[in-house]
Tab-separated table of C-alpha atoms in Angstrom:
chain	number	residue	atom	x	y	z
A	1	UNK	CA	100.098	90.178	114.081
A	2	UNK	CA	100.201	87.252	116.495
A	3	UNK	CA	100.252	84.705	113.659
A	4	UNK	CA	103.243	86.385	112.034
A	5	UNK	CA	104.987	86.512	115.396
A	6	UNK	CA	104.489	82.779	115.885
A	7	UNK	CA	106.154	82.047	112.552
A	8	UNK	CA	109.039	84.414	113.265
A	9	UNK	CA	109.464	82.730	116.658
A	10	UNK	CA	109.575	79.314	114.967
A	11	UNK	CA	112.337	80.509	112.649
A	12	UNK	CA	114.192	81.946	115.628
A	13	UNK	CA	114.082	78.611	117.452
A	14	UNK	CA	115.364	76.804	114.363
A	15	UNK	CA	118.394	79.098	114.362
A	16	UNK	CA	119.651	77.248	117.437
A	17	UNK	CA	120.423	74.275	115.198
A	18	UNK	CA	121.471	76.406	112.233
A	19	UNK	CA	123.986	78.233	114.404
A	20	UNK	CA	125.166	74.960	115.909
A	21	UNK	CA	125.725	73.636	112.407
A	22	UNK	CA	128.051	76.557	111.682
A	23	UNK	CA	130.243	75.342	114.538
A	24	UNK	CA	129.928	71.694	113.401
A	25	UNK	CA	128.084	70.788	116.603
A	26	UNK	CA	125.410	68.976	114.593
A	27	UNK	CA	128.094	66.575	113.431
A	28	UNK	CA	127.818	65.103	116.910
A	29	UNK	CA	124.746	63.755	118.686
A	30	UNK	CA	124.647	66.496	121.316
A	31	UNK	CA	121.480	68.214	120.081
A	32	UNK	CA	120.058	65.566	117.805
A	33	UNK	CA	122.706	65.566	115.109
A	34	UNK	CA	122.034	66.179	111.433
A	35	UNK	CA	118.490	64.804	111.685
A	36	UNK	CA	117.550	67.493	114.213
A	37	UNK	CA	119.141	70.111	111.961
A	38	UNK	CA	116.987	69.017	109.026
A	39	UNK	CA	113.858	68.993	111.199
A	40	UNK	CA	114.648	72.519	112.402
A	41	UNK	CA	115.288	73.621	108.839
A	42	UNK	CA	111.969	72.122	107.746
A	43	UNK	CA	110.138	74.059	110.460
A	44	UNK	CA	111.896	77.239	109.342
A	45	UNK	CA	110.919	76.580	105.716
A	46	UNK	CA	107.243	76.124	106.599
A	47	UNK	CA	107.244	79.316	108.659
A	48	UNK	CA	109.127	81.185	105.942
A	49	UNK	CA	106.558	80.128	103.354
A	50	UNK	CA	103.887	81.861	105.435
A	51	UNK	CA	106.029	84.968	105.797
A	52	UNK	CA	106.586	85.109	102.034
A	53	UNK	CA	102.835	85.557	101.627
A	54	UNK	CA	102.793	88.416	104.119
A	55	UNK	CA	105.767	90.039	102.396
A	56	UNK	CA	103.772	90.155	99.168
A	57	UNK	CA	100.733	91.472	101.035
A	58	UNK	CA	102.685	94.151	102.916
A	59	UNK	CA	104.478	95.266	99.764
A	60	UNK	CA	101.219	95.647	97.840
A	61	UNK	CA	99.575	97.480	100.753
A	62	UNK	CA	102.497	99.897	101.038
A	63	UNK	CA	102.482	100.643	97.306
A	64	UNK	CA	98.705	101.158	97.370
A	65	UNK	CA	98.995	103.469	100.359
A	66	UNK	CA	101.709	105.468	98.616
A	67	UNK	CA	99.536	105.952	95.532
A	68	UNK	CA	96.515	106.898	97.654
A	69	UNK	CA	98.563	109.443	99.603
A	70	UNK	CA	99.791	111.035	96.381
A	71	UNK	CA	96.240	111.308	95.038
A	72	UNK	CA	95.047	112.765	98.331
A	73	UNK	CA	97.900	115.283	98.348
A	74	UNK	CA	97.011	116.283	94.788
A	75	UNK	CA	93.404	116.925	95.829
A	76	UNK	CA	94.572	119.041	98.751
A	77	UNK	CA	96.807	121.190	96.576
A	78	UNK	CA	94.128	121.892	93.952
A	79	UNK	CA	92.197	124.433	95.997
A	80	UNK	CA	92.532	126.615	99.064
A	81	UNK	CA	89.980	124.533	100.929
A	82	UNK	CA	89.356	120.803	100.803
A	83	UNK	CA	85.884	120.582	99.260
A	84	UNK	CA	85.536	116.854	99.907
A	85	UNK	CA	85.994	117.122	103.662
A	86	UNK	CA	82.673	115.341	104.265
A	87	UNK	CA	84.003	112.320	102.405
A	88	UNK	CA	87.259	112.213	104.343
A	89	UNK	CA	88.110	108.649	105.359
A	90	UNK	CA	89.563	107.609	108.702
A	91	UNK	CA	92.810	106.673	106.983
A	92	UNK	CA	93.085	110.070	105.301
A	93	UNK	CA	92.362	111.852	108.565
A	94	UNK	CA	95.057	109.730	110.162
A	95	UNK	CA	97.546	110.956	107.571
A	96	UNK	CA	96.676	114.544	108.439
A	97	UNK	CA	96.949	113.863	112.183
A	98	UNK	CA	100.027	111.630	112.101
A	99	UNK	CA	102.360	114.319	113.437
A	100	UNK	CA	100.000	115.570	116.113
A	101	UNK	CA	99.427	114.661	119.745
A	102	UNK	CA	97.584	111.378	120.204
A	103	UNK	CA	95.179	113.065	122.616
A	104	UNK	CA	93.738	114.999	119.685
A	105	UNK	CA	93.244	111.872	117.631
A	106	UNK	CA	89.947	109.959	117.537
A	107	UNK	CA	92.045	106.802	117.588
A	108	UNK	CA	93.866	107.517	120.849
A	109	UNK	CA	92.494	104.298	122.339
A	110	UNK	CA	94.357	102.223	119.759
A	111	UNK	CA	97.584	103.092	121.569
A	112	UNK	CA	96.301	101.419	124.723
A	113	UNK	CA	95.663	104.774	126.392
A	114	UNK	CA	92.514	103.639	128.170
A	115	UNK	CA	91.925	104.341	131.827
A	116	UNK	CA	89.657	102.448	134.179
A	117	UNK	CA	87.774	105.669	134.926
A	118	UNK	CA	84.710	105.866	132.678
A	119	UNK	CA	84.322	109.590	133.314
A	120	UNK	CA	87.941	110.254	132.340
A	121	UNK	CA	87.538	108.206	129.181
A	122	UNK	CA	84.405	110.160	128.342
A	123	UNK	CA	86.269	113.444	128.698
A	124	UNK	CA	89.050	112.179	126.458
A	125	UNK	CA	86.529	111.109	123.841
A	126	UNK	CA	84.768	114.475	123.997
A	127	UNK	CA	88.103	116.231	123.651
A	128	UNK	CA	88.964	114.086	120.633
A	129	UNK	CA	85.593	114.780	118.999
A	130	UNK	CA	86.055	118.521	119.449
A	131	UNK	CA	89.569	118.332	118.019
A	132	UNK	CA	88.326	116.404	114.986
A	133	UNK	CA	85.476	118.852	114.376
A	134	UNK	CA	87.839	121.815	114.661
A	135	UNK	CA	90.343	120.267	112.304
A	136	UNK	CA	87.701	119.382	109.710
A	137	UNK	CA	86.231	122.887	109.822
A	138	UNK	CA	89.682	124.387	109.373
A	139	UNK	CA	90.460	121.990	106.552
A	140	UNK	CA	87.269	122.928	104.708
A	141	UNK	CA	88.244	126.619	104.742
A	142	UNK	CA	91.946	126.476	104.014
A	143	UNK	CA	94.747	123.979	103.519
A	144	UNK	CA	98.351	124.744	104.331
A	145	UNK	CA	100.443	124.034	101.194
A	146	UNK	CA	103.010	122.353	103.410
A	147	UNK	CA	100.445	119.689	104.314
A	148	UNK	CA	100.308	118.432	100.737
A	149	UNK	CA	104.087	118.591	100.443
A	150	UNK	CA	104.465	116.654	103.683
A	151	UNK	CA	102.069	113.997	102.413
A	152	UNK	CA	104.080	113.636	99.214
A	153	UNK	CA	107.219	113.029	101.260
A	154	UNK	CA	105.397	110.434	103.350
A	155	UNK	CA	104.146	108.834	100.137
A	156	UNK	CA	107.721	108.546	98.867
A	157	UNK	CA	108.803	106.957	102.145
A	158	UNK	CA	105.852	104.578	101.972
A	159	UNK	CA	106.757	103.653	98.399
A	160	UNK	CA	110.317	102.947	99.508
A	161	UNK	CA	108.959	100.687	102.246
A	162	UNK	CA	106.918	98.820	99.647
A	163	UNK	CA	109.957	98.347	97.422
A	164	UNK	CA	111.924	97.213	100.462
A	165	UNK	CA	109.307	94.536	101.122
A	166	UNK	CA	109.779	93.284	97.568
A	167	UNK	CA	113.530	93.119	98.216
A	168	UNK	CA	112.798	91.072	101.337
A	169	UNK	CA	110.600	88.838	99.216
A	170	UNK	CA	113.340	88.166	96.663
A	171	UNK	CA	115.994	87.538	99.311
A	172	UNK	CA	113.804	85.187	101.317
A	173	UNK	CA	112.547	83.371	98.228
A	174	UNK	CA	116.095	82.440	97.258
A	175	UNK	CA	116.833	81.541	100.886
A	176	UNK	CA	113.757	79.305	100.870
A	177	UNK	CA	114.851	77.690	97.612
A	178	UNK	CA	118.411	77.164	98.794
A	179	UNK	CA	117.525	75.585	102.119
A	180	UNK	CA	114.825	73.479	100.464
A	181	UNK	CA	117.557	71.915	98.329
A	182	UNK	CA	119.377	70.861	101.505
A	183	UNK	CA	116.237	69.166	102.820
A	184	UNK	CA	115.572	67.345	99.544
A	185	UNK	CA	119.133	66.073	99.373
A	186	UNK	CA	118.862	64.712	102.910
A	187	UNK	CA	115.663	62.754	102.274
A	188	UNK	CA	116.586	61.612	98.753
A	189	UNK	CA	120.227	60.656	99.063
A	190	UNK	CA	120.139	58.145	96.206
A	191	UNK	CA	120.611	60.326	93.140
A	192	UNK	CA	119.606	57.588	90.710
A	193	UNK	CA	116.241	57.129	92.440
A	194	UNK	CA	115.393	60.834	92.446
A	195	UNK	CA	112.390	61.850	90.289
A	196	UNK	CA	113.112	63.957	87.231
A	197	UNK	CA	111.392	67.041	88.658
A	198	UNK	CA	113.630	66.856	91.719
A	199	UNK	CA	116.718	66.689	89.561
A	200	UNK	CA	115.445	69.848	87.866
A	201	UNK	CA	114.906	71.550	91.219
A	202	UNK	CA	118.456	70.619	92.195
A	203	UNK	CA	119.701	72.027	88.865
A	204	UNK	CA	120.937	68.538	87.898
A	205	UNK	CA	123.801	68.914	90.351
A	206	UNK	CA	125.244	66.074	92.403
A	207	UNK	CA	123.779	65.905	95.884
A	208	UNK	CA	126.941	67.197	97.526
A	209	UNK	CA	127.111	70.213	95.216
A	210	UNK	CA	123.378	70.935	95.499
A	211	UNK	CA	123.590	70.775	99.290
A	212	UNK	CA	126.611	73.086	99.408
A	213	UNK	CA	125.174	75.572	96.909
A	214	UNK	CA	121.744	75.616	98.550
A	215	UNK	CA	123.222	76.228	101.979
A	216	UNK	CA	125.527	78.939	100.609
A	217	UNK	CA	122.667	80.735	98.845
A	218	UNK	CA	120.461	80.583	101.938
A	219	UNK	CA	123.216	81.851	104.220
A	220	UNK	CA	124.113	84.645	101.798
A	221	UNK	CA	120.517	85.848	101.467
A	222	UNK	CA	119.979	85.813	105.223
A	223	UNK	CA	123.224	87.752	105.626
A	224	UNK	CA	122.206	90.437	103.146
A	225	UNK	CA	118.711	90.833	104.631
A	226	UNK	CA	119.885	92.217	108.021
A	227	UNK	CA	122.069	94.707	106.157
A	228	UNK	CA	118.993	95.890	104.241
A	229	UNK	CA	116.995	96.074	107.474
A	230	UNK	CA	119.658	98.141	109.230
A	231	UNK	CA	120.248	100.388	106.238
A	232	UNK	CA	116.629	101.113	105.312
A	233	UNK	CA	116.039	103.728	108.078
A	234	UNK	CA	118.982	105.704	106.716
A	235	UNK	CA	117.450	105.672	103.242
A	236	UNK	CA	114.077	106.769	104.624
A	237	UNK	CA	115.761	109.608	106.514
A	238	UNK	CA	117.614	110.688	103.385
A	239	UNK	CA	114.307	110.902	101.497
A	240	UNK	CA	112.918	113.177	104.198
A	241	UNK	CA	116.078	115.293	104.357
A	242	UNK	CA	116.166	115.757	100.583
A	243	UNK	CA	112.561	116.945	100.662
A	244	UNK	CA	113.357	119.448	103.419
A	245	UNK	CA	116.327	120.782	101.464
A	246	UNK	CA	114.104	121.331	98.425
A	247	UNK	CA	111.596	123.205	100.593
A	248	UNK	CA	114.335	125.506	101.913
A	249	UNK	CA	115.621	126.198	98.405
A	250	UNK	CA	112.092	126.961	97.215
């Protein structure tokens, strides 16, 4: 999504000042000083707030997709042929065609595989239509048991991705909260004049302690998140490998 990319880009730009702060460069006036750091942090907070919404949305979508895939796999495994082939949705057909050549998919154009030759595009579309018709006819007669098992594995991976999004949400929420404390302390330096709700947000800590703790929490969360990002493909692969081992044993 372009909108998501814009917000990620804004956070990336703000890291110029966040990184400079780690080397105490913002203590000088070279790149705007502490004021520029706070402005950059504010931009990052606004962008992060948008991304928190999309994390919730992506997590819910992944969990829904996982449940739908499990239900679809259960329907496939009930009988030799899929009786509800006429009611097959585009998404369900995509699950069945995910491991196949894109040329046989009715959605091959979504990959940008569009030529300037109208005749060539027409042939590709005809080929895709024939492939879809053949696959649906085959599906109505018989269903390979491995198809349902493969869908269940994909559903487990999808569920893991949904849970991972919730982990991202928790990590980034605490990062948002921590860095927000730093911004509040900067703009409301007089502790005695701070409203009661702000004192609650700052956990009734002195400004110096709230600033240090907020920065530490934010840095810690944004250190853990890359570890989760880098480690998640290994977990997804382990889910697939475990499923394959069970198939071999069976």
